[in-house]
Amino acid sequence: MQTGKMTPYIKTGAIWAFVVLELIFFSVAGEFLSLSDKAFMDGDNMLLLLKQSAPIGIIAMGMTIIMVNGNIDLSVGAIFALAAVVLLDSMSWAAFSGLGDWVIPVSWTLALLTGLVLGAINGLIVWKTGVDAFIVTLGSMLGFRGLVFMYNGENPTSELNWTLVDFAEAQFLGLHTATWFLAVVTIIMWYVMTRTVHGRNAYAIGNNREAAVNAGIRVGPHMMINFMIIGFLAALSAVVFYSESGSVNPNDGQLYELWVITAVVLGGTKLTGGAGSIVGTLGGVVAIQLLRKGLGHIGADTETVNLVIGLILIAVLFLDRQLNRKGKEELKT
């Protein structure tokens, strides 16, 4: 029993230890290969890394509760893109022409509502049909992406609002706006997962859905709320990112679901549900971003980066399976 209780803490500690090892390895490798005069991770680079981690990190916080629940959401990249299109396009709608900069909160609200509604659609289908979330969200990934292309063809949607850009590029206490959004979302989701009934129910459902139903937990509505949370966070990620860039292409956000799931799994969340932590997920997000930057720092190309991250993910899944098997055997003895 003690082993089972300690496992989440071991996994969380392991991912942060991996982050430290990455910092050491790429710093030493960069100096040894003499590829750059700059240190791999000085203060400015670390702040930039946190900012660049925000889009994937914000979505990963929502994916954590989805996967702890025993589900998965493959549509987050398409929701990200569609919310971005709504955000930027709505700023130029004739109905809002007289609002001036007040169009910003209106467009933000419309984008966030887009994510909330799309998440609710996913959750409602999973709840009412009983179809596996993998299949449902695979279908919605294709459907939502189709809406992005229907909205504006293959052309990018662009609208640069300099007030919004100034806000997105601002720094407070040394941290960029995007980093603050990631920090706030992380704290809120950590509180939800560790200090609320909803969070405890997520673990209970992921561990044993039938037992959760017998315990009186309303599994269907609970899962729908979680899909709404991740839909909202995917839209929030788009709002944070495109407030600064001001232009979205129809293919933007592709493969985000894979990066997000990889980060969550690296952070110790089980694909089968019932175990995982927000702090571990944050470590997974930072680890992936460090790996991408570190491999680039020592001269690796994009294909090599993807190969290495894929191999690490396979190794983590194999190790997780072995640890779970060992834990089950210990419980039998």
Coordinates of C-alpha atoms in Angstrom, one line a residue:
M1 CA 0.0 0.0 0.0
Q2 CA 2.8 2.4 0.8
T3 CA 4.4 1.7 -2.6
G4 CA 1.1 2.8 -4.3
K5 CA 0.9 6.0 -2.3
M6 CA 4.6 6.9 -3.0
T7 CA 4.4 6.2 -6.8
P8 CA 2.9 9.6 -7.8
Y9 CA 5.6 11.4 -5.8
I10 CA 8.3 9.3 -7.3
K11 CA 7.1 10.0 -10.8
T12 CA 6.8 13.8 -10.1
G13 CA 10.3 13.9 -8.7
A14 CA 11.6 11.9 -11.6
I15 CA 10.4 14.3 -14.3
W16 CA 12.0 17.3 -12.5
A17 CA 15.2 15.3 -12.0
F18 CA 15.1 14.7 -15.8
V19 CA 14.8 18.5 -16.3
V20 CA 17.9 19.1 -14.2
L21 CA 19.8 16.4 -16.1
E22 CA 18.8 18.0 -19.4
L23 CA 20.1 21.4 -18.2
I24 CA 23.4 19.8 -17.2
F25 CA 23.8 17.7 -20.3
F26 CA 23.0 20.4 -22.9
S27 CA 25.1 23.0 -21.1
V28 CA 28.1 20.7 -21.1
A29 CA 27.5 19.3 -24.6
G30 CA 27.2 22.9 -26.0
E31 CA 30.5 23.9 -24.5
F32 CA 32.2 20.7 -25.5
L33 CA 31.1 21.0 -29.1
S34 CA 31.8 24.7 -29.1
L35 CA 28.6 25.4 -31.1
S36 CA 27.7 28.6 -29.4
D37 CA 29.4 31.3 -27.4
K38 CA 26.2 31.7 -25.3
A39 CA 25.3 29.6 -22.4
F40 CA 22.5 27.1 -23.1
M41 CA 20.2 28.4 -20.4
D42 CA 21.0 31.8 -19.0
G43 CA 18.3 33.9 -17.3
D44 CA 16.8 35.4 -20.5
N45 CA 16.7 32.0 -22.2
M46 CA 14.9 30.4 -19.3
L47 CA 12.3 33.2 -19.3
L48 CA 11.8 32.7 -23.0
L49 CA 11.5 29.0 -22.6
L50 CA 8.7 29.4 -20.0
K51 CA 6.9 31.8 -22.4
Q52 CA 7.3 29.4 -25.3
S53 CA 6.0 26.5 -23.1
A54 CA 2.7 28.4 -22.4
P55 CA 0.6 27.3 -25.4
I56 CA 1.2 23.6 -24.9
G57 CA 1.4 23.9 -21.1
I58 CA -2.0 25.6 -20.8
I59 CA -3.7 22.8 -22.8
A60 CA -1.7 20.1 -21.0
M61 CA -3.3 21.2 -17.7
G62 CA -6.7 20.4 -19.1
M63 CA -5.5 17.2 -20.7
T64 CA -4.2 16.0 -17.2
I65 CA -7.7 15.9 -15.7
I66 CA -9.1 14.3 -18.9
M67 CA -6.5 11.5 -18.8
V68 CA -6.8 11.0 -15.0
N69 CA -10.5 10.5 -15.8
G70 CA -9.5 7.7 -18.1
N71 CA -10.3 9.6 -21.3
I72 CA -8.3 11.4 -24.0
D73 CA -9.0 14.4 -26.3
L74 CA -7.4 14.4 -29.7
S75 CA -9.3 17.6 -30.9
V76 CA -7.4 20.2 -28.9
G77 CA -5.3 21.3 -31.8
A78 CA -8.3 21.9 -34.0
I79 CA -10.1 23.7 -31.1
F80 CA -7.0 25.8 -30.7
A81 CA -7.0 26.9 -34.4
L82 CA -10.8 27.5 -34.6
A83 CA -10.7 29.7 -31.4
A84 CA -7.8 31.6 -32.9
V85 CA -9.8 32.3 -36.1
V86 CA -12.8 33.5 -34.1
L87 CA -10.6 35.7 -32.0
L88 CA -8.8 37.5 -34.9
D89 CA -11.7 37.6 -37.3
S90 CA -14.3 38.9 -34.8
M91 CA -12.1 42.0 -34.3
S92 CA -12.9 43.2 -37.8
W93 CA -16.6 42.4 -37.7
A94 CA -18.8 45.4 -38.7
A95 CA -21.0 44.9 -35.6
F96 CA -18.0 45.8 -33.4
S97 CA -16.6 48.6 -35.5
G98 CA -17.5 51.3 -33.0
L99 CA -16.0 49.6 -29.9
G100 CA -12.4 50.6 -30.4
D101 CA -10.1 48.7 -28.1
W102 CA -13.2 47.4 -26.2
V103 CA -13.4 44.9 -29.1
I104 CA -10.5 43.0 -27.4
P105 CA -12.5 41.6 -24.4
V106 CA -15.5 40.9 -26.7
S107 CA -13.3 38.9 -29.1
W108 CA -11.6 37.1 -26.2
T109 CA -15.0 36.1 -24.8
L110 CA -16.2 34.8 -28.2
A111 CA -13.0 32.8 -28.6
L112 CA -13.2 31.3 -25.1
L113 CA -16.9 30.5 -25.6
T114 CA -16.0 28.7 -28.9
G115 CA -13.7 26.4 -26.9
L116 CA -16.2 25.9 -24.2
V117 CA -19.0 24.9 -26.7
L118 CA -16.7 22.6 -28.7
G119 CA -15.6 20.9 -25.5
A120 CA -19.2 20.5 -24.4
I121 CA -20.0 18.9 -27.7
N122 CA -17.3 16.3 -27.2
G123 CA -18.3 15.7 -23.6
L124 CA -22.0 15.3 -24.4
I125 CA -21.3 12.8 -27.1
V126 CA -19.0 10.7 -24.9
W127 CA -21.6 10.9 -22.1
K128 CA -24.8 10.2 -24.0
T129 CA -23.5 7.6 -26.6
G130 CA -21.0 5.8 -24.4
V131 CA -18.5 5.8 -27.4
D132 CA -14.9 5.8 -26.3
A133 CA -13.5 9.3 -26.1
F134 CA -10.6 8.4 -28.4
I135 CA -13.0 7.7 -31.2
V136 CA -15.3 10.7 -30.5
T137 CA -12.4 13.2 -30.3
L138 CA -10.7 11.7 -33.4
G139 CA -13.9 12.4 -35.3
S140 CA -14.3 15.9 -33.8
M141 CA -10.6 16.6 -34.6
L142 CA -11.4 16.1 -38.3
G143 CA -14.7 17.9 -38.0
F144 CA -13.4 21.0 -36.2
R145 CA -10.4 21.3 -38.5
G146 CA -12.9 21.2 -41.4
L147 CA -14.7 24.1 -39.9
V148 CA -11.4 26.1 -39.8
F149 CA -10.9 25.6 -43.5
M150 CA -14.6 26.3 -44.2
Y151 CA -14.3 29.6 -42.3
N152 CA -11.6 31.1 -44.4
G153 CA -10.5 28.6 -47.0
E154 CA -6.8 28.0 -47.0
N155 CA -6.0 31.7 -46.4
P156 CA -4.6 32.9 -43.1
T157 CA -6.8 35.0 -40.8
S158 CA -5.0 38.1 -39.7
E159 CA -5.8 41.1 -37.5
L160 CA -3.1 42.9 -35.6
N161 CA -4.3 45.0 -32.7
W162 CA -1.3 46.9 -31.2
T163 CA -2.9 47.4 -27.9
L164 CA -3.3 43.6 -27.7
V165 CA 0.2 43.1 -28.9
D166 CA 1.6 45.4 -26.2
F167 CA -0.4 43.5 -23.6
A168 CA 0.8 40.1 -24.9
E169 CA 4.5 41.2 -25.0
A170 CA 4.4 42.9 -21.6
Q171 CA 6.5 41.7 -18.6
F172 CA 5.5 41.8 -15.0
L173 CA 8.1 40.9 -12.3
G174 CA 10.3 39.7 -15.1
L175 CA 7.8 37.2 -16.5
H176 CA 6.0 37.5 -19.8
T177 CA 2.2 37.7 -20.0
A178 CA 2.0 34.2 -21.5
T179 CA 4.0 32.8 -18.6
W180 CA 1.6 34.4 -16.1
F181 CA -1.3 32.8 -17.8
L182 CA 0.4 29.4 -17.6
A183 CA 1.2 30.0 -13.9
V184 CA -2.4 31.0 -13.0
V185 CA -3.9 28.0 -14.9
T186 CA -1.4 25.6 -13.3
I187 CA -2.3 26.9 -9.8
I188 CA -6.0 26.7 -10.4
M189 CA -5.9 23.2 -11.9
W190 CA -3.6 22.0 -9.1
Y191 CA -6.2 23.3 -6.6
V192 CA -9.0 21.6 -8.5
M193 CA -7.2 18.3 -8.6
T194 CA -6.0 18.2 -5.0
R195 CA -8.4 20.3 -3.0
T196 CA -11.9 19.8 -4.5
V197 CA -14.5 17.0 -4.7
H198 CA -14.4 17.3 -8.5
G199 CA -10.7 16.5 -8.5
R200 CA -11.1 13.5 -6.1
N201 CA -13.9 12.2 -8.3
A202 CA -11.7 12.4 -11.4
Y203 CA -9.2 10.0 -9.7
A204 CA -12.0 7.7 -8.5
I205 CA -13.6 7.5 -12.0
G206 CA -10.2 6.8 -13.6
N207 CA -9.4 4.1 -11.1
N208 CA -12.7 2.2 -11.4
R209 CA -15.6 3.8 -13.3
E210 CA -18.1 1.1 -12.2
A211 CA -17.2 1.6 -8.5
A212 CA -17.5 5.4 -9.0
V213 CA -21.0 4.9 -10.3
N214 CA -21.9 2.7 -7.4
A215 CA -20.6 5.3 -5.0
G216 CA -23.1 7.8 -6.4
I217 CA -20.7 9.9 -8.6
R218 CA -22.5 11.3 -11.7
V219 CA -19.9 10.1 -14.1
G220 CA -21.4 11.5 -17.3
P221 CA -21.9 15.1 -16.2
H222 CA -18.5 15.0 -14.5
M223 CA -16.7 13.9 -17.7
M224 CA -18.6 16.5 -19.7
I225 CA -17.4 19.3 -17.4
N226 CA -13.8 18.1 -17.9
F227 CA -14.2 18.2 -21.7
M228 CA -15.5 21.7 -21.3
I229 CA -12.5 22.6 -19.2
I230 CA -10.0 21.4 -21.8
G231 CA -12.0 23.1 -24.6
F232 CA -11.8 26.3 -22.7
L233 CA -8.1 25.9 -22.0
A234 CA -7.4 25.1 -25.6
A235 CA -9.2 28.4 -26.6
L236 CA -7.3 30.3 -23.8
S237 CA -4.0 29.0 -25.2
A238 CA -5.0 30.3 -28.6
V239 CA -6.0 33.7 -27.1
V240 CA -2.7 34.0 -25.3
F241 CA -0.6 33.0 -28.4
Y242 CA -2.4 34.9 -31.1
S243 CA -2.9 38.1 -29.2
E244 CA 0.8 38.6 -29.9
S245 CA 1.2 37.0 -33.4
G246 CA -2.0 38.4 -34.9
S247 CA -2.2 35.8 -37.7
V248 CA -3.4 32.2 -37.8
N249 CA -3.1 29.6 -40.6
P250 CA -5.7 26.9 -41.1
N251 CA -3.1 24.2 -40.2
D252 CA -2.0 25.8 -37.0
G253 CA -2.2 23.6 -33.9
Q254 CA -1.7 20.4 -35.9
L255 CA 0.1 17.8 -33.7
Y256 CA -0.6 19.8 -30.6
E257 CA -2.6 16.9 -29.3
L258 CA 0.5 14.7 -29.5
W259 CA 2.8 17.2 -27.9
V260 CA 0.3 17.7 -25.1
I261 CA -0.3 14.0 -24.5
T262 CA 3.4 13.4 -24.5
A263 CA 4.0 16.1 -21.9
V264 CA 1.2 14.7 -19.7
V265 CA 2.5 11.1 -19.9
L266 CA 6.1 12.2 -19.2
G267 CA 4.8 14.0 -16.2
G268 CA 3.5 10.7 -14.8
T269 CA -0.2 10.5 -15.8
K270 CA -1.3 7.0 -16.7
L271 CA -3.0 6.6 -20.1
T272 CA -5.4 4.2 -18.4
G273 CA -6.5 6.8 -15.9
G274 CA -6.6 7.1 -12.1
A275 CA -3.1 8.6 -11.5
G276 CA -1.4 11.9 -12.5
S277 CA -0.5 15.3 -11.2
I278 CA -0.5 18.9 -12.3
V279 CA 3.0 19.5 -11.0
G280 CA 4.3 16.5 -12.9
T281 CA 2.6 17.7 -16.1
L282 CA 4.3 21.1 -15.7
G283 CA 7.6 19.2 -15.5
G284 CA 6.7 17.2 -18.6
V285 CA 6.0 20.5 -20.5
V286 CA 9.3 22.0 -19.4
A287 CA 11.2 18.8 -20.2
I288 CA 9.9 18.7 -23.8
Q289 CA 10.6 22.3 -24.4
L290 CA 14.1 21.9 -23.0
L291 CA 14.7 18.9 -25.1
R292 CA 13.6 20.7 -28.3
K293 CA 15.8 23.7 -27.5
G294 CA 18.7 21.6 -26.3
L295 CA 18.8 19.3 -29.3
G296 CA 18.6 22.4 -31.5
H297 CA 21.4 24.0 -29.5
I298 CA 23.8 21.1 -30.3
G299 CA 22.8 21.1 -34.0
A300 CA 20.1 18.5 -34.3
D301 CA 17.5 18.9 -37.0
T302 CA 13.7 18.7 -36.5
E303 CA 13.4 15.1 -37.5
T304 CA 16.0 14.1 -34.9
V305 CA 14.2 16.1 -32.2
N306 CA 10.9 14.3 -33.0
L307 CA 12.7 10.9 -33.1
V308 CA 14.3 11.4 -29.7
I309 CA 11.1 12.6 -28.0
G310 CA 9.2 9.7 -29.5
L311 CA 11.8 7.2 -28.2
I312 CA 11.7 8.8 -24.7
L313 CA 7.9 8.6 -24.7
I314 CA 8.0 4.9 -25.6
A315 CA 10.6 4.3 -22.9
V316 CA 8.5 6.1 -20.3
L317 CA 5.4 4.1 -21.2
F318 CA 7.3 0.9 -21.0
L319 CA 8.7 1.8 -17.6
D320 CA 5.3 2.9 -16.4
R321 CA 3.8 -0.4 -17.5
Q322 CA 6.5 -2.4 -15.6
L323 CA 6.0 -0.3 -12.5
N324 CA 2.3 -0.8 -12.6
R325 CA 2.7 -4.6 -13.1
K326 CA 5.1 -4.7 -10.2
G327 CA 2.7 -2.7 -8.0
K328 CA -0.2 -5.1 -8.8
E329 CA 2.0 -8.2 -7.9
E330 CA 2.9 -6.6 -4.6
L331 CA -0.8 -6.0 -3.8
K332 CA -1.5 -9.7 -4.4
T333 CA 1.2 -10.9 -1.9

